[in-house]
CSV table of C-alpha atoms in Angstrom, one decimal:
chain,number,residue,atom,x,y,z
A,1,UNK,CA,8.7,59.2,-71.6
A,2,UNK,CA,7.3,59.8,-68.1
A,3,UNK,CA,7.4,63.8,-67.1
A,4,UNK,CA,6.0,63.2,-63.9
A,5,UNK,CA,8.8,64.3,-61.3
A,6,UNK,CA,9.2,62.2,-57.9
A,7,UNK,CA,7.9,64.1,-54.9
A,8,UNK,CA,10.0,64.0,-51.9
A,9,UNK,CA,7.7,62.0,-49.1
A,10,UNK,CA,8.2,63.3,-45.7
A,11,UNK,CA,7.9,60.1,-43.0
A,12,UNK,CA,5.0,60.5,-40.6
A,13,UNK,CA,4.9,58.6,-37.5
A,14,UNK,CA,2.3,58.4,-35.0
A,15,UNK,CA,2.9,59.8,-31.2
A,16,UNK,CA,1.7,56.9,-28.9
A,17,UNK,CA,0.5,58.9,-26.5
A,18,UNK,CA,-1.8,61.6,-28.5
A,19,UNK,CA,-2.1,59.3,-31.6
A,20,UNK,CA,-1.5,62.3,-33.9
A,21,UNK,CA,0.7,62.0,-37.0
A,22,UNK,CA,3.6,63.9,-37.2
A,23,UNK,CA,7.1,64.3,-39.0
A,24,UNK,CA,9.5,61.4,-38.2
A,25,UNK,CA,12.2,64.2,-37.5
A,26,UNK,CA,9.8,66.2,-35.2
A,27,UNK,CA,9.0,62.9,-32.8
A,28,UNK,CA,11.2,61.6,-30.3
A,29,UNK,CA,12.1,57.8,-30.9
A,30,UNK,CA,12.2,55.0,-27.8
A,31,UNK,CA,14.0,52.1,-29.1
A,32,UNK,CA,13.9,48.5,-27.2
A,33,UNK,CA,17.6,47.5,-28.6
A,34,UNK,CA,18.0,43.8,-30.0
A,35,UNK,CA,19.6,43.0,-26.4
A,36,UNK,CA,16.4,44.4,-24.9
A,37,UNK,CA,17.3,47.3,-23.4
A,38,UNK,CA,15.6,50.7,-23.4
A,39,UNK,CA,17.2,53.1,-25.2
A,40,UNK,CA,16.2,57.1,-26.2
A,41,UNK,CA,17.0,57.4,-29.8
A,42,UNK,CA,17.4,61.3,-30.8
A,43,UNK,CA,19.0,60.3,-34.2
A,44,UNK,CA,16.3,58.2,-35.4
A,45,UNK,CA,19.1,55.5,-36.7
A,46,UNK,CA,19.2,52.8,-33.7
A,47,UNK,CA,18.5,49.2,-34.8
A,48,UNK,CA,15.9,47.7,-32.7
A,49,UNK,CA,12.2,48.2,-32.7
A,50,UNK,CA,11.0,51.7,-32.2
A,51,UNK,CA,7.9,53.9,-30.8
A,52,UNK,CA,7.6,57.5,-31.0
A,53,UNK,CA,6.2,60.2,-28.9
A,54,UNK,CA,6.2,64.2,-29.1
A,55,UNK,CA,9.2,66.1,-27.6
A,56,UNK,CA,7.2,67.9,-25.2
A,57,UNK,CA,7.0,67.2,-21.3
A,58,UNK,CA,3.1,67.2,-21.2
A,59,UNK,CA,3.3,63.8,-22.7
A,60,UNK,CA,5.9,62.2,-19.7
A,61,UNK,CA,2.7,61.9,-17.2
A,62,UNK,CA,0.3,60.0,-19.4
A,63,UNK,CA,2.9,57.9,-21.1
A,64,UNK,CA,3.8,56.3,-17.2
A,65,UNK,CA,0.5,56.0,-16.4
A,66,UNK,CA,-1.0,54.6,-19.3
A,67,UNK,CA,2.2,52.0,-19.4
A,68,UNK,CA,2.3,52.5,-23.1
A,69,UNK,CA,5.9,51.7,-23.4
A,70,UNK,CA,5.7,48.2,-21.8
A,71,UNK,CA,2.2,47.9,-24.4
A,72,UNK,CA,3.6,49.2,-27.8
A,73,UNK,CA,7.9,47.7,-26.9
A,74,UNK,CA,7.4,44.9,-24.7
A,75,UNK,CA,9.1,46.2,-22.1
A,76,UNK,CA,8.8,47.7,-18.7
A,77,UNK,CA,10.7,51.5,-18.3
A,78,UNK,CA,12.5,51.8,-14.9
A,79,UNK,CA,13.0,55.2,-12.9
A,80,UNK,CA,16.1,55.7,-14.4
A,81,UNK,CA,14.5,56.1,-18.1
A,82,UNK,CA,12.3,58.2,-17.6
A,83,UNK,CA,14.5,60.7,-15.5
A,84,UNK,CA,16.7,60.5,-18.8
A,85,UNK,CA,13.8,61.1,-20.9
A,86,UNK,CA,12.6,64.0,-18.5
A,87,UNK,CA,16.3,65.4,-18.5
A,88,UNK,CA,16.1,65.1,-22.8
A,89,UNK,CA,12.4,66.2,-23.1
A,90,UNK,CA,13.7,69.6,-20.9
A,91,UNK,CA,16.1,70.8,-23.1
């Protein structure tokens, strides 16, 4: 009989702008949807391939310059995304 008790695994995703491992729930998901849009996932549940980055606003100026979203989704943000994400990221 196996005594050995199943230990309840916390997700860890990586921030694509710091690189730094972090609770799934604690990240902020960016989801290019299967039609190819951008969308800001704060439920984690979207289909579509994701990225994640840390909810803080420090991140927003590196992430546009370094164009990781177009790198790591395939897909180029426009102005209107990242006023969104600024808007979400400020709350």
């Amino acid at each position: 009989m196996n005594t050995t008790t199943k230990k309840n695994n916390i997700p860890l995703r990586r921030c694509i702008v710091t690189g730094e491992h972090a609770d799934k729930r604690s990240l902020l998901r960016i989801v290019r949807k299967p039609d190819g849009q951008l969308e800001i996932d704060l439920h984690g549940k979207m289909p579509g391939r994701g990225a994640y980055i840390q909810r803080s606003i420090a991140i927003l100026a590196p992430l546009k310059a370094s164009q990781l979203i177009q790198k790591h989704l395939g897909i180029q943000p426009d102005d209107a995304f990242y006023e969104r994400l600024v808007r979400i990221l400020n709350e």
